[in-house]
Coordinates of C-alpha atoms in Angstrom, one line a residue:
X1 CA 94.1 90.1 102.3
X2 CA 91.5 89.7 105.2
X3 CA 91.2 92.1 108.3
X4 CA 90.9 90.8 111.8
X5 CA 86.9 90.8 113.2
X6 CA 86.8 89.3 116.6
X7 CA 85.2 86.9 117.7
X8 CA 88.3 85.2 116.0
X9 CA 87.1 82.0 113.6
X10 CA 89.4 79.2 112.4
X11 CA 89.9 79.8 109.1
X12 CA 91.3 78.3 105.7
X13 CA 92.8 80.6 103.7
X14 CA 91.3 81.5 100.0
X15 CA 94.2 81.5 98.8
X16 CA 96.4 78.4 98.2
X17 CA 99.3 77.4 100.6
X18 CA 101.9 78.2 97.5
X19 CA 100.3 81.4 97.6
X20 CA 100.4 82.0 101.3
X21 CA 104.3 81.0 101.3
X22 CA 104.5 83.9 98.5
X23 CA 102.8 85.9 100.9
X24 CA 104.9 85.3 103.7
X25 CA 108.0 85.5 101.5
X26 CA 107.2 88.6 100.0
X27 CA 106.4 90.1 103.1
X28 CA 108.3 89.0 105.5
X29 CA 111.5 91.1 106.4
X30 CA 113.6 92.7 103.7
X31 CA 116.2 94.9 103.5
X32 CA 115.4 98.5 103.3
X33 CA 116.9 101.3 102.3
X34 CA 118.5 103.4 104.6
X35 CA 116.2 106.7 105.8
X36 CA 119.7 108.6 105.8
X37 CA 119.9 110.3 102.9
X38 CA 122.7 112.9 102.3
X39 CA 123.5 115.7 104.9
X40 CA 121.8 119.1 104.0
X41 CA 125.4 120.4 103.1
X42 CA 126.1 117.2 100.4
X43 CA 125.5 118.9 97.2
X44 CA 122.9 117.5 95.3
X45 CA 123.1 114.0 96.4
X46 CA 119.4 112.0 96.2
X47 CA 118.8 110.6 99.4
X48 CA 117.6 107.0 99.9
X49 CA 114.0 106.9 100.7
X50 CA 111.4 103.9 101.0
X51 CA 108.4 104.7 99.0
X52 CA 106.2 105.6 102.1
X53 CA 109.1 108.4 103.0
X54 CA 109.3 109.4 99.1
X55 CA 105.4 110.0 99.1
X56 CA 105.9 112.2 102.0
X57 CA 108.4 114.0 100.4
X58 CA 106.6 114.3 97.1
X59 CA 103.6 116.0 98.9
X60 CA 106.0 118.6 100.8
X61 CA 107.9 119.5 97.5
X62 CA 104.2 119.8 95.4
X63 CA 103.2 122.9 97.8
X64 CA 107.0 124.0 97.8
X65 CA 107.6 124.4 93.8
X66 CA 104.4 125.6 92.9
X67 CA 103.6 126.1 89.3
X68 CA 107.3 124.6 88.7
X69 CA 106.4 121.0 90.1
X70 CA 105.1 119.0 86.9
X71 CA 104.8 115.1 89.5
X72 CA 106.8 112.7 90.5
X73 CA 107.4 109.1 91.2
X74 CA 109.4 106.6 93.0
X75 CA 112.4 105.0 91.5
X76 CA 112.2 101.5 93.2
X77 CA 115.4 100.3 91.8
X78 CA 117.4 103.3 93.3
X79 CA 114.9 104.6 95.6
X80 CA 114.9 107.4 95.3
X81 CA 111.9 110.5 94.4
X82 CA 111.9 111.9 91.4
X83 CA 110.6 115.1 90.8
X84 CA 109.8 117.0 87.3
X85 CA 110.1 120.2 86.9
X86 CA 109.8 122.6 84.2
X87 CA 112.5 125.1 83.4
X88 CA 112.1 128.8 84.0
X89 CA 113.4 131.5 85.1
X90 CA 114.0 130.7 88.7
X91 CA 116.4 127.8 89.0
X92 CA 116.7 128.0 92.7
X93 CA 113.3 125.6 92.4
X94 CA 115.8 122.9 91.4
X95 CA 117.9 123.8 94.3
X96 CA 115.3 123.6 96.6
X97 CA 114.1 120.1 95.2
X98 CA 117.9 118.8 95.4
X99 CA 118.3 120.1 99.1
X100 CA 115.2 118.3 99.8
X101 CA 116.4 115.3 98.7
X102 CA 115.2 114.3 95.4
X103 CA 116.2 113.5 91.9
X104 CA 115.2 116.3 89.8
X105 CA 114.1 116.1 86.0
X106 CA 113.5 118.7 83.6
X107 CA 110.6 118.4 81.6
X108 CA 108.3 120.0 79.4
X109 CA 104.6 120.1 80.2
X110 CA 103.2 121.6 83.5
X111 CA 101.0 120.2 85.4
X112 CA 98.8 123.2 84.4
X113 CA 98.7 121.9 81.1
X114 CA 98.7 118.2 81.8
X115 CA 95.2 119.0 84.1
X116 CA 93.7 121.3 81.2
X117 CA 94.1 118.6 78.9
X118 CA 92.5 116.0 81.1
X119 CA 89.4 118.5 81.7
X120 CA 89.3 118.6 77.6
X121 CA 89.2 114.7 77.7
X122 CA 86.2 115.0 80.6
X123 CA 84.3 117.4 78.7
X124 CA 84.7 115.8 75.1
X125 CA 85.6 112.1 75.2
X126 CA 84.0 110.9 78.2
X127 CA 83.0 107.6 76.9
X128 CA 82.2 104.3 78.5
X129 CA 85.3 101.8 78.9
X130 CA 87.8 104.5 78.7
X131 CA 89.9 106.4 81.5
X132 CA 92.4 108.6 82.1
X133 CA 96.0 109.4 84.4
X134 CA 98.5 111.6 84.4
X135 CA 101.8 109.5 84.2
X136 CA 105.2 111.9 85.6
X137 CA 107.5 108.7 84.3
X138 CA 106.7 109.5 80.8
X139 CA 105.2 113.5 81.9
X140 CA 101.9 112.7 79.6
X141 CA 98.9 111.8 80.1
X142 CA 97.9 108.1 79.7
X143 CA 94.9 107.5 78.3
X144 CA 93.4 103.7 77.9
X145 CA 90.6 102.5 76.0
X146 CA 88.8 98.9 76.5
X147 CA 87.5 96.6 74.3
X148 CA 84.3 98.1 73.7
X149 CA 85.9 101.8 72.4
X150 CA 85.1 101.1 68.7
X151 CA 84.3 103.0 65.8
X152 CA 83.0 106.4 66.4
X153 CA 83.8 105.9 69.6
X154 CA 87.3 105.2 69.3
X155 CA 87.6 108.2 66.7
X156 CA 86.5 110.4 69.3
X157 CA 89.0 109.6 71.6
X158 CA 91.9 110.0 69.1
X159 CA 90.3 113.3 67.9
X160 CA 90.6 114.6 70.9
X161 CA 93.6 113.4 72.2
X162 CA 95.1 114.7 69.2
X163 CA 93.5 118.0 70.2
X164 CA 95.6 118.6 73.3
X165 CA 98.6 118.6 71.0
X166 CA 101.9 116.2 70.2
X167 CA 103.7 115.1 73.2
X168 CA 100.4 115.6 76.0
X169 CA 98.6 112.5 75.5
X170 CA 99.1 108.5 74.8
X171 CA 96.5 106.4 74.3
X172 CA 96.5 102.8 75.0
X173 CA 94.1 99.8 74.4
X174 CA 93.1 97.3 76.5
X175 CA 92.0 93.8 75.7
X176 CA 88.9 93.5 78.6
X177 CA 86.4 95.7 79.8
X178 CA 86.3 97.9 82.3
X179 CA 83.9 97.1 85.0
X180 CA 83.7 96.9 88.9
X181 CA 84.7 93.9 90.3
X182 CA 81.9 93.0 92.1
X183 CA 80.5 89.0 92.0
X184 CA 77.4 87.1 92.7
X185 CA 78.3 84.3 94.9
X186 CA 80.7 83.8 98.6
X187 CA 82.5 86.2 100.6
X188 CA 80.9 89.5 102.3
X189 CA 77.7 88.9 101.2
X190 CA 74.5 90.8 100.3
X191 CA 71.8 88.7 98.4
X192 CA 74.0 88.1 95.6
X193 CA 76.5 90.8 95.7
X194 CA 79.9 89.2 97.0
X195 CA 82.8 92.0 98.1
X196 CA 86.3 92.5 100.0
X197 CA 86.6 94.2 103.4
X198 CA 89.0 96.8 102.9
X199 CA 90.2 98.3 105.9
X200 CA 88.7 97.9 109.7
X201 CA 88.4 101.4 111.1
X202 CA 87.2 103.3 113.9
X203 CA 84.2 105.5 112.8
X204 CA 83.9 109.3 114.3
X205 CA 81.8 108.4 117.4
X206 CA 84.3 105.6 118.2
X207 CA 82.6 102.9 116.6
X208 CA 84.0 99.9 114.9
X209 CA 83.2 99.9 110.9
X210 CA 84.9 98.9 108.0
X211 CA 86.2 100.5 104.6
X212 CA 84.9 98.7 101.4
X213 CA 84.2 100.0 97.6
X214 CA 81.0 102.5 97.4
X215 CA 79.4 100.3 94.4
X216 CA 79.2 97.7 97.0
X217 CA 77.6 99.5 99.2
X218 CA 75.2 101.0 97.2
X219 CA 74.5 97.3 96.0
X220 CA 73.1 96.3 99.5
X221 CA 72.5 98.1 102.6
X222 CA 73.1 95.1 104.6
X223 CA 76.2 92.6 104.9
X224 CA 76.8 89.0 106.2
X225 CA 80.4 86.9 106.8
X226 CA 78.9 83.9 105.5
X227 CA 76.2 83.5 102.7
X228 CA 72.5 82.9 103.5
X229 CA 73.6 84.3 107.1
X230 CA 72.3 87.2 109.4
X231 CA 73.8 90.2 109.0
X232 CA 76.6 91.6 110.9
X233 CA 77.2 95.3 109.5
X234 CA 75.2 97.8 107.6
X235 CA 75.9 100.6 105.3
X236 CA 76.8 104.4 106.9
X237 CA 77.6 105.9 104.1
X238 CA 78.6 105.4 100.0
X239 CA 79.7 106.7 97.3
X240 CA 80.0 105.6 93.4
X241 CA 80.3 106.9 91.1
X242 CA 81.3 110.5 91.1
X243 CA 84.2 111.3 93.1
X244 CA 85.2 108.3 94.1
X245 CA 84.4 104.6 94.9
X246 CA 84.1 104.1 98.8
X247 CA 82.0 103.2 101.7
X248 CA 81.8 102.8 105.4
X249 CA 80.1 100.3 106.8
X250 CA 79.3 99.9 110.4
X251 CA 79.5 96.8 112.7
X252 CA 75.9 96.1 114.0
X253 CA 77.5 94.7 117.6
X254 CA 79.3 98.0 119.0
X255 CA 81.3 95.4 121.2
X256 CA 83.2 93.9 118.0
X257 CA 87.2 94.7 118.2
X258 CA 88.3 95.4 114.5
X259 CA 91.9 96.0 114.8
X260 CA 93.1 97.4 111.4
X261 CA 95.4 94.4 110.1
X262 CA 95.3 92.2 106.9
X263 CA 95.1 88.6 107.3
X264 CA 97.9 86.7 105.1
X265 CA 96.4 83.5 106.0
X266 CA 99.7 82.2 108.6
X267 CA 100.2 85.7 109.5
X268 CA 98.9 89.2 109.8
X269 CA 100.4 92.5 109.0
X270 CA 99.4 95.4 110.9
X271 CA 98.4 98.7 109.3
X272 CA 100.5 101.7 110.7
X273 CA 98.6 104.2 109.0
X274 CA 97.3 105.3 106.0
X275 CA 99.5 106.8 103.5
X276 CA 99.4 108.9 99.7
X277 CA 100.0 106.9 96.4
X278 CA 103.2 107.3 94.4
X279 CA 104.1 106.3 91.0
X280 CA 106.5 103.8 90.7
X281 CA 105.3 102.4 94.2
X282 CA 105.2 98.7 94.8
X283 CA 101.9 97.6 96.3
X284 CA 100.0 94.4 97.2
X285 CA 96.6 93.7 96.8
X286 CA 94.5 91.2 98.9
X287 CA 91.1 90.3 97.6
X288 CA 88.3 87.3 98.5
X289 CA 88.6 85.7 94.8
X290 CA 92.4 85.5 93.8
X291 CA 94.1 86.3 97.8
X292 CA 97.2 88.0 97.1
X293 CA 99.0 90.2 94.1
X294 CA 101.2 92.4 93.9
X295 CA 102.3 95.2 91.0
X296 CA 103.1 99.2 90.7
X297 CA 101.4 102.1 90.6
X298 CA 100.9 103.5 87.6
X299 CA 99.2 106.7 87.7
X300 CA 97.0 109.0 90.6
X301 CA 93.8 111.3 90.4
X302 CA 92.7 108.8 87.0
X303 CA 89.4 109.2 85.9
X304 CA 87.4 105.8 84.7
X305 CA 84.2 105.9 83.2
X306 CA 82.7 102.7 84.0
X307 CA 78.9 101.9 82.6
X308 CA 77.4 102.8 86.2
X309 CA 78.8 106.2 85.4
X310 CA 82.1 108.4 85.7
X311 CA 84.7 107.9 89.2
X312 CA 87.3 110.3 89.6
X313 CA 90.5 110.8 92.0
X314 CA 91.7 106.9 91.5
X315 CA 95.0 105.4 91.5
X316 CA 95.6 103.6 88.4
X317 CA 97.8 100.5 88.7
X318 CA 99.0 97.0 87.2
X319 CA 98.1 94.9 89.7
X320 CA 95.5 92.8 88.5
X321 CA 92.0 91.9 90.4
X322 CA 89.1 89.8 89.5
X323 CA 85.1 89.8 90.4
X324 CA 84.7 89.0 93.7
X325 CA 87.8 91.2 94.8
X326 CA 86.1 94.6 94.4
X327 CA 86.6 96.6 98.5
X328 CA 89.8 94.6 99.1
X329 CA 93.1 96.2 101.1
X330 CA 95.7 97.6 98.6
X331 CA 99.2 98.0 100.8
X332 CA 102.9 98.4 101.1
X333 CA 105.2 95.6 102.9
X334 CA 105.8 97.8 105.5
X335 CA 102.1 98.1 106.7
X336 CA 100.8 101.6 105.4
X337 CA 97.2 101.4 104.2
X338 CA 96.7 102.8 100.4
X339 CA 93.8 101.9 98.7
X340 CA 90.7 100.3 98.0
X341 CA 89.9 97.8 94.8
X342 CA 87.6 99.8 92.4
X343 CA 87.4 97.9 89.1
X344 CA 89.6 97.8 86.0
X345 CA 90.0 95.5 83.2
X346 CA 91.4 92.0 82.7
X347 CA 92.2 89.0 85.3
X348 CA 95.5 87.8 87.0
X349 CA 95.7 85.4 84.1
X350 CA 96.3 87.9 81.1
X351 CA 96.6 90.5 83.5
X352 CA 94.6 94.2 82.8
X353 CA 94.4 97.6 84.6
X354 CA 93.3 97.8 88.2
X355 CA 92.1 101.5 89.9
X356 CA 92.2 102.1 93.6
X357 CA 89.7 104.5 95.8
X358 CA 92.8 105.9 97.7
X359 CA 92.2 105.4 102.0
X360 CA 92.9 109.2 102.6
X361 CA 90.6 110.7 100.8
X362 CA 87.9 108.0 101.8
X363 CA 88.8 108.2 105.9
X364 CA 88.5 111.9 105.0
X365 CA 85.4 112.2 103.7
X366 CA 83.6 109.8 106.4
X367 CA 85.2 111.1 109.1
X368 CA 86.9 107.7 110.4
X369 CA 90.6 106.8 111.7
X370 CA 92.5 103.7 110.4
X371 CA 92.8 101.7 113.8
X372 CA 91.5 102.1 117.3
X373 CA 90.4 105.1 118.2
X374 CA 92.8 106.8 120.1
X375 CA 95.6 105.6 118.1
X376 CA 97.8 108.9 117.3
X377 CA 98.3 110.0 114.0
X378 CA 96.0 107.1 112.5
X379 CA 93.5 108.9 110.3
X380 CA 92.1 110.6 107.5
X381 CA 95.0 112.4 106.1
X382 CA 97.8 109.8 106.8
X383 CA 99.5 112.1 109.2
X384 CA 103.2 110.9 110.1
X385 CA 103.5 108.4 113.1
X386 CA 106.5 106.7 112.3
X387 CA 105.5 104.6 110.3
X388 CA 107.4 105.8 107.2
X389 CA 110.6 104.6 109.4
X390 CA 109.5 100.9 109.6
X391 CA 110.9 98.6 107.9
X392 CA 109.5 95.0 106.6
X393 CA 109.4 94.0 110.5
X394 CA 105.8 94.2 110.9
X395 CA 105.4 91.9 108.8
X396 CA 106.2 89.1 110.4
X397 CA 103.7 90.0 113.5
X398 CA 100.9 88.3 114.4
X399 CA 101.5 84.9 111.8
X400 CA 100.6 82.5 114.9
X401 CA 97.2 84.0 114.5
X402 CA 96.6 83.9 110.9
X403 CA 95.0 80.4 111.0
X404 CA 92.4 82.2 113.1
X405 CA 91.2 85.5 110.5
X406 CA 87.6 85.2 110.4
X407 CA 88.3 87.0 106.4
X408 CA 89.6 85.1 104.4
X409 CA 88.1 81.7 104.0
X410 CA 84.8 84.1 103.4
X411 CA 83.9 83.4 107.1
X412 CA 84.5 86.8 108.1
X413 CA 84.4 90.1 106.2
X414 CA 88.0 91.0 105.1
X415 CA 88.4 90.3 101.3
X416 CA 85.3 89.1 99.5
X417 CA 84.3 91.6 96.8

């Protein structure tokens, strides 16, 4: 998906026009489920949430349960939360997650244990091509190896997931390689590094800037909308690897209007705000190289070790990217912001894992707000403006301009890592 830069530019999409009906019909209105869930006096009845509501939720009942709350993750097909927790004592935690309005499962490793055991696979098996993500569905951590984890290698990991114990750990393998999917060739470009806008923002002294992966922007300083042209934004600040995979880049012409939308190619969808991952959460992902996908999320806070070095705090997914797509928008039908394309294995032929720099913690940790400027509750930490009550509506705005995103045919800098 592309994001709006004005001066607007005729555009052709990236993407195909099957695949920008299959935008349009994906996102275009659905039904949603109702926000009414059950009244506080119906007994233990889940209430219906959308998956923006439900990572709300999941965040309130983490700091409520305490050393009880083991994750969660979304049920898409009854939408509903559901939260694990592990049995003690004190069963009025389950009461308090029922009243809340979640579905409550009884499990039997903490998250204590399930973050001990990921520091034992940082401190012993960090090894190229392999990563790691705590998974509530299953309440185990998932890790995944690529095709390079061979031989001593590969021993080491199973050592030491074996180590943590039966029932903490799963590993799987992967047929690619992990890498970051950064290109040399069209689309933001930089010599010949080729990236996605993520996410147009408004920068902390009210500037317009844009959201994009941090290995691109440690690639180049410097960015063009079309290749061999002049520049039009330059690097603020980056990060990659380490604790996360994010930049922000600035707009050299202070006068450029960067709303915060993504470009469908015949229509735009707006971003509300930003919002928290949740497991089980379906997401779409909009990059330069293959336009639109879709998938779930999979697992938060994963840890990849890529050969540039280690990324941490990523949300693991199944949506699959190729080079070329690395910055681009990850989102929910219903407009809220989520993530950034890091790397992963695989293509959207065979398919692979994808990880995400989530947009909180990278609006947090530059100081920008998703939107203009004075747009209330737009910014680093995702507060609440509403937008968890919108339905698919948004979806529909804007499609008369879509033939005129400056992003997506590469013209303009909204999806090309």
């Amino acid at each position: 998906m592309s994001h709006k830069r004005i001066p607007k530019r005729k555009a052709a999409m990236a993407v195909g026009g099957a695949v920008a009906l299959g935008a349009a019909a994906f996102l275009l209105p659905h039904a949603n489920a109702s926000q009414d869930g059950a009244s506080d006096g119906a007994a233990a009845a889940p209430k219906t949430l959308k998956a923006g509501d439900a990572s709300d939720l999941a965040s309130r009942l983490a700091g409520l349960l305490g050393d009880a709350f083991a994750g969660s993750y979304y049920d898409g097909d009854n939408k509903q939360l559901v939260v694990n927790v592990v049995p003690g004592d004190d069963n009025n935690v389950i009461v308090q997650a029922e009243r809340a309005g979640a579905a409550v499962r009884e499990v039997d490793n903490s998250m204590t244990e399930l973050e001990a055991g990921a520091r034992t696979l940082k401190s012993e098996a960090t090894i190229p091509g392999t990563s790691w993500a705590v998974d509530p569905r299953t309440n185990r951590i998932l890790v995944t190896a690529d095709s390079t984890v061979t031989g001593d290698k590969w021993n080491r990991l199973e050592s030491t997931v074996e180590s943590l114990g039966s029932g903490m750990a799963t590993i799987k393998k992967s047929a690619g390689t992990f890498r970051t999917f950064a290109s040399g060739g069209d689309a933001i470009f930089s010599g010949g590094a080729r990236c996605s806008l993520g996410f147009n923002v408004t920068a902390g002294d009210g500037s317009p800037a844009f959201l994009t992966a941090g290995h691109c922007g440690v690639a180049a300083e410097q960015w063009s909308d079309a290749q061999g042209g002049q520049p039009i934004a330059t690097v603020d600040q980056s990060v990659f690897p380490g604790e996360g995979d994010f930049a922000l880049v600035r707009y050299d012409d202070p006068a450029t209007v960067a709303p915060s939308e993504v470009n469908l190619g015949d229509q735009t969808l707006p971003m509300s705000r930003a919002a928290e991952a949740t497991v089980g959460q379906e997401v779409f992902r909009m990059g330069s190289t293959t336009g639109l996908a879709d998938g779930q999320v999979l697992g938060l806070n994963a840890t990849v070790n890529y050969p540039e070095g280690t990324v941490t705090g990523l949300i693991q997914t199944n949506v699959c990217a190729e080079p070329g797509d690395s910055g681009g928008s990850m989102f929910t039908r219903d407009g809220l912001a989520v993530g950034l394309t890091s790397g992963g294995s695989g293509d959207c032929t065979s398919g692979g894992e994808t990880f995400f720099q989530p947009v909180t913690t990278a609006l947090a940790a530059v100081g920008a707000t998703l939107g203009d400027a004075g747009a209330a509750g737009e910014g680093a930490g995702g507060q609440e403006t509403g937008a968890g009550d919108q339905s698919g509506d948004g979806a529909g705005a804007g499609a008369g301009d879509a033939a005129e995103q400056g992003a997506q045919d590469g013209s303009g800098p909204t999806g090309t890592h």
